mmCIF file with all atom_site columns, C-alpha atoms in Angstrom:
data_model
loop_
_atom_site.group_PDB
_atom_site.id
_atom_site.type_symbol
_atom_site.label_atom_id
_atom_site.label_alt_id
_atom_site.label_comp_id
_atom_site.label_asym_id
_atom_site.label_entity_id
_atom_site.label_seq_id
_atom_site.pdbx_PDB_ins_code
_atom_site.Cartn_x
_atom_site.Cartn_y
_atom_site.Cartn_z
_atom_site.occupancy
_atom_site.B_iso_or_equiv
_atom_site.pdbx_formal_charge
_atom_site.auth_seq_id
_atom_site.auth_comp_id
_atom_site.auth_asym_id
_atom_site.auth_atom_id
_atom_site.pdbx_PDB_model_num
ATOM 1   C CA . UNK A 1 1   ? 327.143 -44.985 220.883 1.00 0.00 ? 1   UNK A CA 1
ATOM 2   C CA . UNK A 1 2   ? 329.538 -42.011 219.997 1.00 0.00 ? 2   UNK A CA 1
ATOM 3   C CA . UNK A 1 3   ? 328.434 -38.983 218.974 1.00 0.00 ? 3   UNK A CA 1
ATOM 4   C CA . UNK A 1 4   ? 331.186 -38.906 215.268 1.00 0.00 ? 4   UNK A CA 1
ATOM 5   C CA . UNK A 1 5   ? 334.314 -37.528 214.884 1.00 0.00 ? 5   UNK A CA 1
ATOM 6   C CA . UNK A 1 6   ? 334.871 -34.424 213.338 1.00 0.00 ? 6   UNK A CA 1
ATOM 7   C CA . UNK A 1 7   ? 331.493 -32.654 215.364 1.00 0.00 ? 7   UNK A CA 1
ATOM 8   C CA . UNK A 1 8   ? 333.394 -29.271 217.962 1.00 0.00 ? 8   UNK A CA 1
ATOM 9   C CA . UNK A 1 9   ? 331.056 -28.011 220.084 1.00 0.00 ? 9   UNK A CA 1
ATOM 10  C CA . UNK A 1 10  ? 331.148 -23.059 219.319 1.00 0.00 ? 10  UNK A CA 1
ATOM 11  C CA . UNK A 1 11  ? 329.759 -20.243 221.912 1.00 0.00 ? 11  UNK A CA 1
ATOM 12  C CA . UNK A 1 12  ? 329.389 -18.616 219.247 1.00 0.00 ? 12  UNK A CA 1
ATOM 13  C CA . UNK A 1 13  ? 327.580 -15.216 220.406 1.00 0.00 ? 13  UNK A CA 1
ATOM 14  C CA . UNK A 1 14  ? 326.273 -16.333 224.083 1.00 0.00 ? 14  UNK A CA 1
ATOM 15  C CA . UNK A 1 15  ? 324.623 -19.464 222.229 1.00 0.00 ? 15  UNK A CA 1
ATOM 16  C CA . UNK A 1 16  ? 325.935 -23.466 221.618 1.00 0.00 ? 16  UNK A CA 1
ATOM 17  C CA . UNK A 1 17  ? 325.937 -23.867 218.529 1.00 0.00 ? 17  UNK A CA 1
ATOM 18  C CA . UNK A 1 18  ? 327.262 -28.074 216.458 1.00 0.00 ? 18  UNK A CA 1
ATOM 19  C CA . UNK A 1 19  ? 330.137 -26.815 214.028 1.00 0.00 ? 19  UNK A CA 1
ATOM 20  C CA . UNK A 1 20  ? 330.667 -29.743 211.458 1.00 0.00 ? 20  UNK A CA 1
ATOM 21  C CA . UNK A 1 21  ? 334.918 -29.594 209.893 1.00 0.00 ? 21  UNK A CA 1
ATOM 22  C CA . UNK A 1 22  ? 335.639 -30.980 207.417 1.00 0.00 ? 22  UNK A CA 1
ATOM 23  C CA . UNK A 1 23  ? 334.004 -34.285 205.450 1.00 0.00 ? 23  UNK A CA 1
ATOM 24  C CA . UNK A 1 24  ? 331.969 -34.212 208.341 1.00 0.00 ? 24  UNK A CA 1
ATOM 25  C CA . UNK A 1 25  ? 329.729 -30.814 206.672 1.00 0.00 ? 25  UNK A CA 1
ATOM 26  C CA . UNK A 1 26  ? 328.241 -32.577 203.846 1.00 0.00 ? 26  UNK A CA 1
ATOM 27  C CA . UNK A 1 27  ? 326.199 -35.025 206.220 1.00 0.00 ? 27  UNK A CA 1
ATOM 28  C CA . UNK A 1 28  ? 325.698 -33.087 209.728 1.00 0.00 ? 28  UNK A CA 1
ATOM 29  C CA . UNK A 1 29  ? 324.042 -29.885 207.872 1.00 0.00 ? 29  UNK A CA 1
ATOM 30  C CA . UNK A 1 30  ? 321.856 -27.196 209.015 1.00 0.00 ? 30  UNK A CA 1
ATOM 31  C CA . UNK A 1 31  ? 322.819 -24.976 212.436 1.00 0.00 ? 31  UNK A CA 1
ATOM 32  C CA . UNK A 1 32  ? 322.484 -27.068 215.534 1.00 0.00 ? 32  UNK A CA 1
ATOM 33  C CA . UNK A 1 33  ? 322.309 -24.804 218.538 1.00 0.00 ? 33  UNK A CA 1
ATOM 34  C CA . UNK A 1 34  ? 322.287 -26.432 222.119 1.00 0.00 ? 34  UNK A CA 1
ATOM 35  C CA . UNK A 1 35  ? 320.668 -25.718 225.301 1.00 0.00 ? 35  UNK A CA 1
ATOM 36  C CA . UNK A 1 36  ? 323.867 -24.468 228.427 1.00 0.00 ? 36  UNK A CA 1
ATOM 37  C CA . UNK A 1 37  ? 321.897 -27.488 230.144 1.00 0.00 ? 37  UNK A CA 1
ATOM 38  C CA . UNK A 1 38  ? 322.242 -30.836 226.026 1.00 0.00 ? 38  UNK A CA 1
ATOM 39  C CA . UNK A 1 39  ? 325.820 -28.526 225.579 1.00 0.00 ? 39  UNK A CA 1
ATOM 40  C CA . UNK A 1 40  ? 326.611 -29.827 229.899 1.00 0.00 ? 40  UNK A CA 1
ATOM 41  C CA . UNK A 1 41  ? 325.455 -33.501 228.206 1.00 0.00 ? 41  UNK A CA 1
ATOM 42  C CA . UNK A 1 42  ? 328.173 -33.347 224.994 1.00 0.00 ? 42  UNK A CA 1
ATOM 43  C CA . UNK A 1 43  ? 330.701 -32.243 227.726 1.00 0.00 ? 43  UNK A CA 1
ATOM 44  C CA . UNK A 1 44  ? 329.839 -35.744 228.678 1.00 0.00 ? 44  UNK A CA 1
ATOM 45  C CA . UNK A 1 45  ? 329.782 -37.359 225.792 1.00 0.00 ? 45  UNK A CA 1
ATOM 46  C CA . UNK A 1 46  ? 332.832 -36.294 223.444 1.00 0.00 ? 46  UNK A CA 1
ATOM 47  C CA . UNK A 1 47  ? 336.102 -38.632 223.101 1.00 0.00 ? 47  UNK A CA 1
ATOM 48  C CA . UNK A 1 48  ? 333.852 -41.596 224.316 1.00 0.00 ? 48  UNK A CA 1
ATOM 49  C CA . UNK A 1 49  ? 331.866 -44.559 224.067 1.00 0.00 ? 49  UNK A CA 1
ATOM 50  C CA . UNK A 1 50  ? 328.622 -44.011 225.378 1.00 0.00 ? 50  UNK A CA 1
ATOM 51  C CA . UNK A 1 51  ? 325.298 -45.430 226.930 1.00 0.00 ? 51  UNK A CA 1
ATOM 52  C CA . UNK A 1 52  ? 321.464 -43.608 227.541 1.00 0.00 ? 52  UNK A CA 1
ATOM 53  C CA . UNK A 1 53  ? 321.366 -45.151 230.570 1.00 0.00 ? 53  UNK A CA 1
ATOM 54  C CA . UNK A 1 54  ? 324.523 -43.716 231.362 1.00 0.00 ? 54  UNK A CA 1
ATOM 55  C CA . UNK A 1 55  ? 324.123 -40.354 230.278 1.00 0.00 ? 55  UNK A CA 1
ATOM 56  C CA . UNK A 1 56  ? 320.740 -40.150 232.841 1.00 0.00 ? 56  UNK A CA 1
ATOM 57  C CA . UNK A 1 57  ? 323.072 -41.077 235.492 1.00 0.00 ? 57  UNK A CA 1
ATOM 58  C CA . UNK A 1 58  ? 325.677 -38.729 235.271 1.00 0.00 ? 58  UNK A CA 1
ATOM 59  C CA . UNK A 1 59  ? 322.687 -35.764 234.599 1.00 0.00 ? 59  UNK A CA 1
ATOM 60  C CA . UNK A 1 60  ? 320.985 -37.107 237.839 1.00 0.00 ? 60  UNK A CA 1
ATOM 61  C CA . UNK A 1 61  ? 324.285 -36.777 239.560 1.00 0.00 ? 61  UNK A CA 1
ATOM 62  C CA . UNK A 1 62  ? 324.613 -32.828 238.297 1.00 0.00 ? 62  UNK A CA 1
ATOM 63  C CA . UNK A 1 63  ? 321.581 -31.950 238.386 1.00 0.00 ? 63  UNK A CA 1
ATOM 64  C CA . UNK A 1 64  ? 318.982 -30.727 240.192 1.00 0.00 ? 64  UNK A CA 1
ATOM 65  C CA . UNK A 1 65  ? 314.907 -30.324 240.937 1.00 0.00 ? 65  UNK A CA 1
ATOM 66  C CA . UNK A 1 66  ? 314.356 -33.002 238.703 1.00 0.00 ? 66  UNK A CA 1
ATOM 67  C CA . UNK A 1 67  ? 313.455 -36.271 238.989 1.00 0.00 ? 67  UNK A CA 1
ATOM 68  C CA . UNK A 1 68  ? 314.839 -39.024 236.818 1.00 0.00 ? 68  UNK A CA 1
ATOM 69  C CA . UNK A 1 69  ? 312.125 -39.456 235.246 1.00 0.00 ? 69  UNK A CA 1
ATOM 70  C CA . UNK A 1 70  ? 311.535 -36.262 233.820 1.00 0.00 ? 70  UNK A CA 1
ATOM 71  C CA . UNK A 1 71  ? 315.493 -36.913 233.103 1.00 0.00 ? 71  UNK A CA 1
ATOM 72  C CA . UNK A 1 72  ? 315.232 -40.194 231.118 1.00 0.00 ? 72  UNK A CA 1
ATOM 73  C CA . UNK A 1 73  ? 312.926 -38.470 228.891 1.00 0.00 ? 73  UNK A CA 1
ATOM 74  C CA . UNK A 1 74  ? 314.815 -35.718 228.062 1.00 0.00 ? 74  UNK A CA 1
ATOM 75  C CA . UNK A 1 75  ? 317.808 -37.829 227.597 1.00 0.00 ? 75  UNK A CA 1
ATOM 76  C CA . UNK A 1 76  ? 315.704 -39.893 225.185 1.00 0.00 ? 76  UNK A CA 1
ATOM 77  C CA . UNK A 1 77  ? 314.344 -36.820 222.684 1.00 0.00 ? 77  UNK A CA 1
ATOM 78  C CA . UNK A 1 78  ? 317.752 -35.456 223.614 1.00 0.00 ? 78  UNK A CA 1
ATOM 79  C CA . UNK A 1 79  ? 319.959 -38.457 221.448 1.00 0.00 ? 79  UNK A CA 1
ATOM 80  C CA . UNK A 1 80  ? 316.665 -38.601 218.521 1.00 0.00 ? 80  UNK A CA 1
ATOM 81  C CA . UNK A 1 81  ? 317.704 -35.572 217.970 1.00 0.00 ? 81  UNK A CA 1
ATOM 82  C CA . UNK A 1 82  ? 321.227 -36.278 217.484 1.00 0.00 ? 82  UNK A CA 1
ATOM 83  C CA . UNK A 1 83  ? 320.429 -39.114 215.900 1.00 0.00 ? 83  UNK A CA 1
ATOM 84  C CA . UNK A 1 84  ? 318.280 -37.453 213.054 1.00 0.00 ? 84  UNK A CA 1
ATOM 85  C CA . UNK A 1 85  ? 320.568 -35.195 212.275 1.00 0.00 ? 85  UNK A CA 1
ATOM 86  C CA . UNK A 1 86  ? 323.668 -37.475 212.122 1.00 0.00 ? 86  UNK A CA 1
ATOM 87  C CA . UNK A 1 87  ? 325.464 -36.307 214.785 1.00 0.00 ? 87  UNK A CA 1
ATOM 88  C CA . UNK A 1 88  ? 325.198 -40.173 216.634 1.00 0.00 ? 88  UNK A CA 1
ATOM 89  C CA . UNK A 1 89  ? 327.516 -43.198 216.162 1.00 0.00 ? 89  UNK A CA 1
ATOM 90  C CA . UNK A 1 90  ? 324.527 -45.339 217.785 1.00 0.00 ? 90  UNK A CA 1
ATOM 91  C CA . UNK A 1 91  ? 324.686 -47.745 214.822 1.00 0.00 ? 91  UNK A CA 1
ATOM 92  C CA . UNK A 1 92  ? 321.126 -46.896 213.081 1.00 0.00 ? 92  UNK A CA 1
ATOM 93  C CA . UNK A 1 93  ? 321.240 -46.735 208.973 1.00 0.00 ? 93  UNK A CA 1
ATOM 94  C CA . UNK A 1 94  ? 319.141 -43.234 207.542 1.00 0.00 ? 94  UNK A CA 1
ATOM 95  C CA . UNK A 1 95  ? 318.685 -42.085 204.501 1.00 0.00 ? 95  UNK A CA 1
ATOM 96  C CA . UNK A 1 96  ? 319.114 -43.473 201.343 1.00 0.00 ? 96  UNK A CA 1
ATOM 97  C CA . UNK A 1 97  ? 322.505 -45.846 199.587 1.00 0.00 ? 97  UNK A CA 1
ATOM 98  C CA . UNK A 1 98  ? 322.208 -46.264 196.496 1.00 0.00 ? 98  UNK A CA 1
ATOM 99  C CA . UNK A 1 99  ? 323.535 -48.698 194.690 1.00 0.00 ? 99  UNK A CA 1
ATOM 100 C CA . UNK A 1 100 ? 324.436 -48.915 191.133 1.00 0.00 ? 100 UNK A CA 1
ATOM 101 C CA . UNK A 1 101 ? 325.145 -52.683 189.323 1.00 0.00 ? 101 UNK A CA 1
ATOM 102 C CA . UNK A 1 102 ? 325.892 -52.647 185.404 1.00 0.00 ? 102 UNK A CA 1
ATOM 103 C CA . UNK A 1 103 ? 322.828 -53.604 184.161 1.00 0.00 ? 103 UNK A CA 1
ATOM 104 C CA . UNK A 1 104 ? 324.791 -57.252 181.831 1.00 0.00 ? 104 UNK A CA 1
ATOM 105 C CA . UNK A 1 105 ? 325.855 -58.803 185.628 1.00 0.00 ? 105 UNK A CA 1
ATOM 106 C CA . UNK A 1 106 ? 322.008 -58.052 186.179 1.00 0.00 ? 106 UNK A CA 1
ATOM 107 C CA . UNK A 1 107 ? 319.530 -61.494 186.886 1.00 0.00 ? 107 UNK A CA 1
ATOM 108 C CA . UNK A 1 108 ? 316.099 -61.583 187.796 1.00 0.00 ? 108 UNK A CA 1
ATOM 109 C CA . UNK A 1 109 ? 314.268 -64.374 189.211 1.00 0.00 ? 109 UNK A CA 1
ATOM 110 C CA . UNK A 1 110 ? 312.205 -64.083 186.445 1.00 0.00 ? 110 UNK A CA 1
ATOM 111 C CA . UNK A 1 111 ? 313.972 -63.888 183.653 1.00 0.00 ? 111 UNK A CA 1
ATOM 112 C CA . UNK A 1 112 ? 314.268 -67.621 181.699 1.00 0.00 ? 112 UNK A CA 1
ATOM 113 C CA . UNK A 1 113 ? 317.248 -69.150 180.347 1.00 0.00 ? 113 UNK A CA 1
ATOM 114 C CA . UNK A 1 114 ? 317.275 -70.871 177.306 1.00 0.00 ? 114 UNK A CA 1
ATOM 115 C CA . UNK A 1 115 ? 320.353 -71.369 176.202 1.00 0.00 ? 115 UNK A CA 1
#
């Protein structure tokens, strides 16, 4: 998985904020704040493909006083929140997709043709 393009992390008034740019403004709505630890994790994710396990490994090397199990739990929750906020390219379809088909080209399975 990877972070979607068109997203920047900025520090504003002492808070880390995800800022969408360009087309992402329509997709990533709301204000998303990150803790300093999550901002560090973002820096490890930025511009590259990664797996959840790779992030746990990096976090385990970086942070002290926390168990691997707690890191796994926290990073899993973080990635779920990022996915739910439409910030990750993770292969999961979210939201709704509508396809409009012309009425003349659509036939029901139950429609009989008596020609």
